[in-house]
Amino acid sequence: MTGIAIVGRGAMAQAHARAWSELGLGDNIDYVNTLTAGPPLTFAPLARFEPDLGVVLRDPEVQIVSVCTPTPSHASIAIDALRAGKSVLLEKPIALTIADAVAIRDEAARSQGVLMVAHVVRFFAGYRVIRETFEAGTLGTALAVSAGRFSPAPRPSTWWHDESKSGGIVVDFSIHDFDQLNLFLGRPLSVSARRARPDGPVEATVDYAGGGVGRATGFMGMPTGFSFASSLDVVGSAGLADHRFSGVLHPVASDASAPDAVQDSVRVQTAAGTSERAIPSHNPYRSQAEYFLECVRTGAAPDFCPVDDAILALAVALAAKRSLGSGAPVGVETA
């Protein structure tokens, strides 16, 4: 029996609980670990509230820990869980500093458990289709990649609006897009980030060792009532691919959401012609949990979403944050 503990109880904790529930494991969620008690998570009806993480980690029935807490706590929680031999599904970003991220990676290397950083965009079906198309050689060599994400302002939060705790928009939000740029373009060298006004969109340009260029645009100032939208465009030496996602974030509980696509499609254009594919509605958090569970059960490394890639995405995001503050290009410092 796979015992699961969820650390945290915000929107991401709800999303993880829903994913485990859709895999038939809702009743396997044994604990919800938070400092203050609250109503049960919708998809974890049997979970016991436990404020002491040590109690959770000492329970031999718990095999998997979903870490869904504010980013400053990621390193200590993940390291303690890995040290206890648990497998850890850790929300992104992996940490707020490269030093903490490396410490998590090093502990995972010593642990009997499996570590995966939950870069859930890798599990959105449209992004997966473009990745598979690229890896099949259809697009040739990636030359330029553009990615963006757009949402209304986040809900009031004592930690998210403090950039010393969240990293701000480029570290907590645009990191998804930096991860995608790295996936196609390889080793990042430097980042130039700018915004025209303090509350405006952030645009970051990333130069890559192979000569490619990436661009990420993030904005969390769309009007109330706007749902969410994201895009990915890959320009290759043999063709183009683009993805458009427009999602309605529908509540599954008072503080939870999961994407429900209004538009989700991929278009590929090569010398052979143009094809367009509609993506069926799906829950990427379920796909992510399913993949992670298979890694835990088989002992396989999570090569679809490796920890080194999470660290590299963080390195680009931190460089973008520094560039935004200085107004000058900043080199990417990798671990």
Short mmCIF file of C-alpha atoms in Angstrom, two decimals:
data_model
loop_
_atom_site.label_atom_id
_atom_site.label_comp_id
_atom_site.label_asym_id
_atom_site.label_seq_id
_atom_site.Cartn_x
_atom_site.Cartn_y
_atom_site.Cartn_z
CA MET A 1 0.00 0.00 0.00
CA THR A 2 1.35 3.42 -0.98
CA GLY A 3 0.93 5.84 1.90
CA ILE A 4 0.98 9.53 0.93
CA ALA A 5 1.49 12.70 2.95
CA ILE A 6 0.81 16.20 1.68
CA VAL A 7 2.77 19.03 3.25
CA GLY A 8 0.80 22.27 2.89
CA ARG A 9 -2.86 22.96 2.33
CA GLY A 10 -3.08 25.73 -0.27
CA ALA A 11 -4.04 25.59 -3.93
CA MET A 12 -1.16 23.33 -4.91
CA ALA A 13 -1.90 20.92 -2.06
CA GLN A 14 -5.46 20.68 -3.38
CA ALA A 15 -4.16 20.07 -6.90
CA HIS A 16 -1.88 17.27 -5.68
CA ALA A 17 -4.68 15.72 -3.61
CA ARG A 18 -6.96 15.77 -6.62
CA ALA A 19 -4.28 14.13 -8.77
CA TRP A 20 -3.72 11.32 -6.26
CA SER A 21 -7.48 10.88 -5.95
CA GLU A 22 -7.92 10.57 -9.72
CA LEU A 23 -5.33 7.79 -9.62
CA GLY A 24 -7.47 5.97 -7.06
CA LEU A 25 -5.21 6.94 -4.16
CA GLY A 26 -7.30 9.57 -2.39
CA ASP A 27 -7.87 7.26 0.57
CA ASN A 28 -4.11 6.61 0.69
CA ILE A 29 -3.43 10.22 1.69
CA ASP A 30 -2.72 9.54 5.35
CA TYR A 31 -1.58 12.99 6.47
CA VAL A 32 -1.91 16.67 5.74
CA ASN A 33 0.95 18.44 7.47
CA THR A 34 0.45 22.13 8.27
CA LEU A 35 1.12 24.25 11.33
CA THR A 36 -2.53 25.25 11.70
CA ALA A 37 -5.53 22.98 11.31
CA GLY A 38 -8.22 23.64 8.73
CA PRO A 39 -11.04 21.92 6.87
CA PRO A 40 -10.10 18.59 5.26
CA LEU A 41 -8.76 18.69 1.72
CA THR A 42 -11.60 17.86 -0.66
CA PHE A 43 -9.82 14.90 -2.23
CA ALA A 44 -8.19 13.58 0.95
CA PRO A 45 -11.20 12.63 3.09
CA LEU A 46 -9.34 10.24 5.38
CA ALA A 47 -6.21 12.32 5.89
CA ARG A 48 -5.22 13.16 9.43
CA PHE A 49 -4.07 16.67 10.27
CA GLU A 50 -0.61 16.52 11.80
CA PRO A 51 1.34 19.70 12.65
CA ASP A 52 4.58 17.83 13.41
CA LEU A 53 6.43 16.85 10.22
CA GLY A 54 8.63 14.53 12.25
CA VAL A 55 5.62 12.39 13.15
CA VAL A 56 4.74 12.11 9.46
CA LEU A 57 8.26 11.18 8.39
CA ARG A 58 8.64 8.56 11.11
CA ASP A 59 5.53 6.70 9.92
CA PRO A 60 6.77 3.67 7.93
CA GLU A 61 3.48 3.53 6.01
CA VAL A 62 4.24 6.87 4.32
CA GLN A 63 6.19 6.33 1.11
CA ILE A 64 5.44 9.52 -0.82
CA VAL A 65 5.53 13.13 0.35
CA SER A 66 4.02 15.88 -1.81
CA VAL A 67 5.67 19.15 -0.77
CA CYS A 68 3.30 22.03 -1.53
CA THR A 69 4.54 24.77 0.77
CA PRO A 70 5.94 28.27 0.18
CA THR A 71 9.31 28.11 -1.53
CA PRO A 72 11.52 29.18 1.43
CA SER A 73 10.61 25.94 3.23
CA HIS A 74 11.29 23.60 0.28
CA ALA A 75 14.89 22.77 1.11
CA SER A 76 14.42 21.86 4.77
CA ILE A 77 11.26 19.81 4.17
CA ALA A 78 12.56 17.98 1.10
CA ILE A 79 15.91 17.19 2.72
CA ASP A 80 14.26 15.87 5.90
CA ALA A 81 11.85 13.72 3.87
CA LEU A 82 14.61 12.31 1.65
CA ARG A 83 16.77 11.65 4.70
CA ALA A 84 13.85 9.65 6.11
CA GLY A 85 13.84 7.52 2.95
CA LYS A 86 10.65 8.98 1.52
CA SER A 87 10.04 9.72 -2.17
CA VAL A 88 9.39 13.42 -2.68
CA LEU A 89 7.28 15.23 -5.27
CA LEU A 90 8.48 18.79 -4.70
CA GLU A 91 6.63 21.79 -6.05
CA LYS A 92 8.56 24.23 -8.22
CA PRO A 93 10.68 26.21 -7.93
CA ILE A 94 13.00 23.69 -6.34
CA ALA A 95 14.35 26.39 -4.00
CA LEU A 96 15.16 30.09 -3.82
CA THR A 97 18.93 29.67 -4.12
CA ILE A 98 21.23 27.44 -6.14
CA ALA A 99 22.96 26.37 -2.92
CA ASP A 100 19.69 25.06 -1.46
CA ALA A 101 18.78 23.41 -4.76
CA VAL A 102 22.12 21.59 -4.88
CA ALA A 103 21.71 20.50 -1.26
CA ILE A 104 18.34 18.94 -2.15
CA ARG A 105 19.86 17.20 -5.17
CA ASP A 106 22.77 15.87 -3.13
CA GLU A 107 20.47 14.50 -0.44
CA ALA A 108 18.37 12.81 -3.12
CA ALA A 109 21.48 11.08 -4.44
CA ARG A 110 22.06 9.58 -0.99
CA SER A 111 18.41 8.72 -0.33
CA GLN A 112 16.52 5.51 -0.96
CA GLY A 113 13.63 7.71 -2.10
CA VAL A 114 12.95 9.26 -5.49
CA LEU A 115 12.97 13.04 -5.96
CA MET A 116 11.08 14.84 -8.71
CA VAL A 117 10.51 18.58 -8.95
CA ALA A 118 6.95 19.22 -10.09
CA HIS A 119 7.46 21.25 -13.26
CA VAL A 120 3.90 20.42 -14.25
CA VAL A 121 4.01 22.29 -17.57
CA ARG A 122 6.11 19.41 -18.89
CA PHE A 123 2.99 17.28 -18.39
CA PHE A 124 0.56 19.57 -20.22
CA ALA A 125 -0.33 17.54 -23.29
CA GLY A 126 0.26 20.34 -25.80
CA TYR A 127 3.77 20.96 -24.50
CA ARG A 128 4.42 17.22 -24.60
CA VAL A 129 3.30 17.03 -28.24
CA ILE A 130 5.75 19.78 -29.24
CA ARG A 131 8.55 18.11 -27.27
CA GLU A 132 7.85 14.76 -28.95
CA THR A 133 7.70 16.43 -32.37
CA PHE A 134 11.05 18.12 -31.74
CA GLU A 135 12.70 14.98 -30.37
CA ALA A 136 11.52 13.05 -33.44
CA GLY A 137 13.59 15.46 -35.58
CA THR A 138 10.60 16.97 -37.38
CA LEU A 139 11.62 20.55 -36.56
CA GLY A 140 15.37 20.12 -37.03
CA THR A 141 17.66 22.17 -34.79
CA ALA A 142 15.93 24.65 -32.49
CA LEU A 143 16.89 28.21 -33.41
CA ALA A 144 14.45 30.36 -31.43
CA VAL A 145 11.84 29.60 -28.79
CA SER A 146 9.23 31.95 -27.35
CA ALA A 147 7.02 31.16 -24.38
CA GLY A 148 4.57 33.15 -22.31
CA ARG A 149 2.00 32.91 -19.56
CA PHE A 150 -0.65 35.39 -18.49
CA SER A 151 -3.03 35.46 -15.54
CA PRO A 152 -4.85 37.83 -13.21
CA ALA A 153 -3.09 38.92 -10.05
CA PRO A 154 -2.55 36.11 -7.54
CA ARG A 155 -4.75 35.91 -4.50
CA PRO A 156 -3.58 37.91 -1.49
CA SER A 157 -0.73 36.07 0.17
CA THR A 158 1.67 37.09 2.89
CA TRP A 159 4.52 35.16 1.29
CA TRP A 160 3.93 35.38 -2.47
CA HIS A 161 3.93 39.19 -2.59
CA ASP A 162 7.20 39.29 -0.64
CA GLU A 163 9.83 38.71 -3.34
CA SER A 164 12.38 37.70 -0.74
CA LYS A 165 10.17 34.66 -0.11
CA SER A 166 8.65 33.92 -3.54
CA GLY A 167 11.28 35.28 -5.90
CA GLY A 168 8.58 37.28 -7.64
CA ILE A 169 7.09 36.70 -11.06
CA VAL A 170 10.24 35.52 -12.83
CA VAL A 171 11.13 32.91 -10.20
CA ASP A 172 7.68 31.62 -9.29
CA PHE A 173 5.78 32.06 -12.58
CA SER A 174 8.05 32.48 -15.60
CA ILE A 175 10.30 29.66 -14.39
CA HIS A 176 7.96 27.32 -16.29
CA ASP A 177 8.88 29.09 -19.51
CA PHE A 178 12.59 29.20 -18.75
CA ASP A 179 12.40 25.44 -18.26
CA GLN A 180 10.83 25.09 -21.71
CA LEU A 181 13.45 27.34 -23.35
CA ASN A 182 16.23 25.25 -21.82
CA LEU A 183 14.58 22.03 -22.93
CA PHE A 184 14.79 23.02 -26.60
CA LEU A 185 17.83 25.30 -26.71
CA GLY A 186 20.30 23.70 -24.31
CA ARG A 187 22.82 25.54 -22.16
CA PRO A 188 21.87 29.13 -21.29
CA LEU A 189 24.60 31.76 -21.18
CA SER A 190 23.01 35.07 -20.22
CA VAL A 191 19.67 36.76 -19.61
CA SER A 192 18.39 40.27 -20.30
CA ALA A 193 15.10 41.10 -18.57
CA ARG A 194 13.02 44.24 -18.65
CA ARG A 195 9.61 45.67 -17.90
CA ALA A 196 8.34 49.03 -19.09
CA ARG A 197 6.61 49.84 -15.81
CA PRO A 198 6.63 48.34 -12.31
CA ASP A 199 3.32 46.52 -12.72
CA GLY A 200 3.78 45.58 -16.38
CA PRO A 201 4.74 42.36 -18.14
CA VAL A 202 8.28 41.05 -17.74
CA GLU A 203 10.10 40.07 -20.92
CA ALA A 204 13.33 38.10 -20.69
CA THR A 205 15.68 37.20 -23.54
CA VAL A 206 18.04 34.27 -23.01
CA ASP A 207 21.12 33.61 -25.16
CA TYR A 208 22.25 30.00 -25.54
CA ALA A 209 25.62 28.36 -26.12
CA GLY A 210 24.43 26.74 -29.34
CA GLY A 211 23.52 30.10 -30.87
CA GLY A 212 19.80 29.89 -30.17
CA VAL A 213 17.75 32.59 -28.53
CA GLY A 214 14.81 32.25 -26.17
CA ARG A 215 12.22 34.74 -25.04
CA ALA A 216 9.85 34.45 -22.09
CA THR A 217 7.03 36.87 -21.31
CA GLY A 218 5.14 36.76 -18.03
CA PHE A 219 2.30 38.93 -16.77
CA MET A 220 0.11 38.57 -13.70
CA GLY A 221 -1.96 41.69 -14.19
CA MET A 222 -4.75 40.54 -16.48
CA PRO A 223 -8.22 41.79 -15.51
CA THR A 224 -10.46 40.04 -13.02
CA GLY A 225 -12.47 37.40 -14.87
CA PHE A 226 -9.61 36.54 -17.21
CA SER A 227 -8.74 32.90 -16.69
CA PHE A 228 -5.26 31.89 -17.82
CA ALA A 229 -3.39 31.68 -21.12
CA SER A 230 -0.03 30.33 -22.18
CA SER A 231 1.88 29.87 -25.42
CA LEU A 232 4.93 28.12 -26.81
CA ASP A 233 6.52 28.72 -30.23
CA VAL A 234 9.50 26.72 -31.48
CA VAL A 235 11.35 27.81 -34.63
CA GLY A 236 13.56 25.06 -35.99
CA SER A 237 15.82 24.65 -38.99
CA ALA A 238 13.23 22.32 -40.58
CA GLY A 239 9.92 23.72 -39.38
CA LEU A 240 7.80 25.52 -36.84
CA ALA A 241 5.53 24.40 -34.01
CA ASP A 242 3.23 26.48 -31.87
CA HIS A 243 0.93 25.77 -28.96
CA ARG A 244 -1.87 27.87 -27.53
CA PHE A 245 -3.59 27.13 -24.25
CA SER A 246 -6.49 29.08 -22.80
CA GLY A 247 -7.74 27.62 -19.57
CA VAL A 248 -10.51 28.22 -17.10
CA LEU A 249 -9.32 27.68 -13.56
CA HIS A 250 -12.35 26.10 -11.98
CA PRO A 251 -12.49 25.57 -8.20
CA VAL A 252 -12.51 22.09 -6.72
CA ALA A 253 -12.63 23.50 -3.20
CA SER A 254 -12.43 26.87 -1.53
CA ASP A 255 -8.77 27.39 -2.36
CA ALA A 256 -8.02 24.96 -5.19
CA SER A 257 -8.00 24.99 -8.96
CA ALA A 258 -7.19 22.79 -11.91
CA PRO A 259 -7.04 23.69 -15.59
CA ASP A 260 -10.06 23.18 -17.82
CA ALA A 261 -9.07 24.00 -21.38
CA VAL A 262 -11.11 26.33 -23.54
CA GLN A 263 -8.46 26.26 -26.26
CA ASP A 264 -5.65 23.71 -26.36
CA SER A 265 -4.08 23.06 -29.74
CA VAL A 266 -0.76 22.46 -31.47
CA ARG A 267 0.16 23.43 -35.03
CA VAL A 268 3.21 22.09 -36.87
CA GLN A 269 4.42 23.54 -40.17
CA THR A 270 7.20 22.02 -42.31
CA ALA A 271 8.02 21.85 -46.00
CA ALA A 272 5.65 18.88 -46.17
CA GLY A 273 2.69 21.00 -45.08
CA THR A 274 0.81 22.17 -42.01
CA SER A 275 -1.05 20.08 -39.48
CA GLU A 276 -3.12 21.15 -36.50
CA ARG A 277 -4.09 19.00 -33.55
CA ALA A 278 -6.67 19.70 -30.88
CA ILE A 279 -5.65 18.50 -27.43
CA PRO A 280 -8.34 16.70 -25.39
CA SER A 281 -9.12 18.07 -21.94
CA HIS A 282 -6.89 16.50 -19.30
CA ASN A 283 -5.47 17.05 -15.83
CA PRO A 284 -1.68 17.51 -16.10
CA TYR A 285 -1.31 17.19 -12.34
CA ARG A 286 -2.69 13.66 -12.64
CA SER A 287 -0.25 12.89 -15.49
CA GLN A 288 2.60 14.22 -13.36
CA ALA A 289 1.59 12.17 -10.31
CA GLU A 290 1.12 9.05 -12.44
CA TYR A 291 4.62 9.37 -13.92
CA PHE A 292 6.15 10.01 -10.50
CA LEU A 293 4.32 7.04 -9.00
CA GLU A 294 5.69 4.77 -11.72
CA CYS A 295 9.21 5.98 -10.94
CA VAL A 296 8.66 5.28 -7.24
CA ARG A 297 7.30 1.80 -7.89
CA THR A 298 10.06 0.82 -10.33
CA GLY A 299 12.93 2.74 -8.79
CA ALA A 300 13.58 4.48 -12.11
CA ALA A 301 15.05 7.96 -12.23
CA PRO A 302 12.51 10.62 -13.33
CA ASP A 303 14.32 11.33 -16.59
CA PHE A 304 11.34 13.12 -18.10
CA CYS A 305 11.70 15.77 -15.40
CA PRO A 306 15.21 15.53 -13.88
CA VAL A 307 16.36 17.56 -10.91
CA ASP A 308 19.29 19.09 -12.83
CA ASP A 309 16.80 20.66 -15.24
CA ALA A 310 14.91 22.17 -12.30
CA ILE A 311 18.15 23.67 -11.02
CA LEU A 312 18.99 25.06 -14.46
CA ALA A 313 15.55 26.66 -14.76
CA LEU A 314 16.10 28.26 -11.35
CA ALA A 315 19.51 29.55 -12.45
CA VAL A 316 17.95 31.29 -15.46
CA ALA A 317 15.14 32.71 -13.32
CA LEU A 318 17.56 34.11 -10.76
CA ALA A 319 19.65 35.68 -13.53
CA ALA A 320 16.49 37.23 -14.97
CA LYS A 321 15.61 38.65 -11.56
CA ARG A 322 19.07 40.20 -11.22
CA SER A 323 18.88 41.60 -14.75
CA LEU A 324 15.48 43.10 -14.02
CA GLY A 325 17.00 44.92 -11.08
CA SER A 326 20.18 46.08 -12.80
CA GLY A 327 18.92 46.77 -16.31
CA ALA A 328 21.89 44.89 -17.75
CA PRO A 329 22.47 41.37 -19.08
CA VAL A 330 23.40 38.85 -16.40
CA GLY A 331 25.30 35.59 -16.84
CA VAL A 332 23.61 32.36 -15.84
CA GLU A 333 25.42 30.80 -12.88
CA THR A 334 24.95 27.04 -13.03
CA ALA A 335 25.63 24.52 -10.30
#
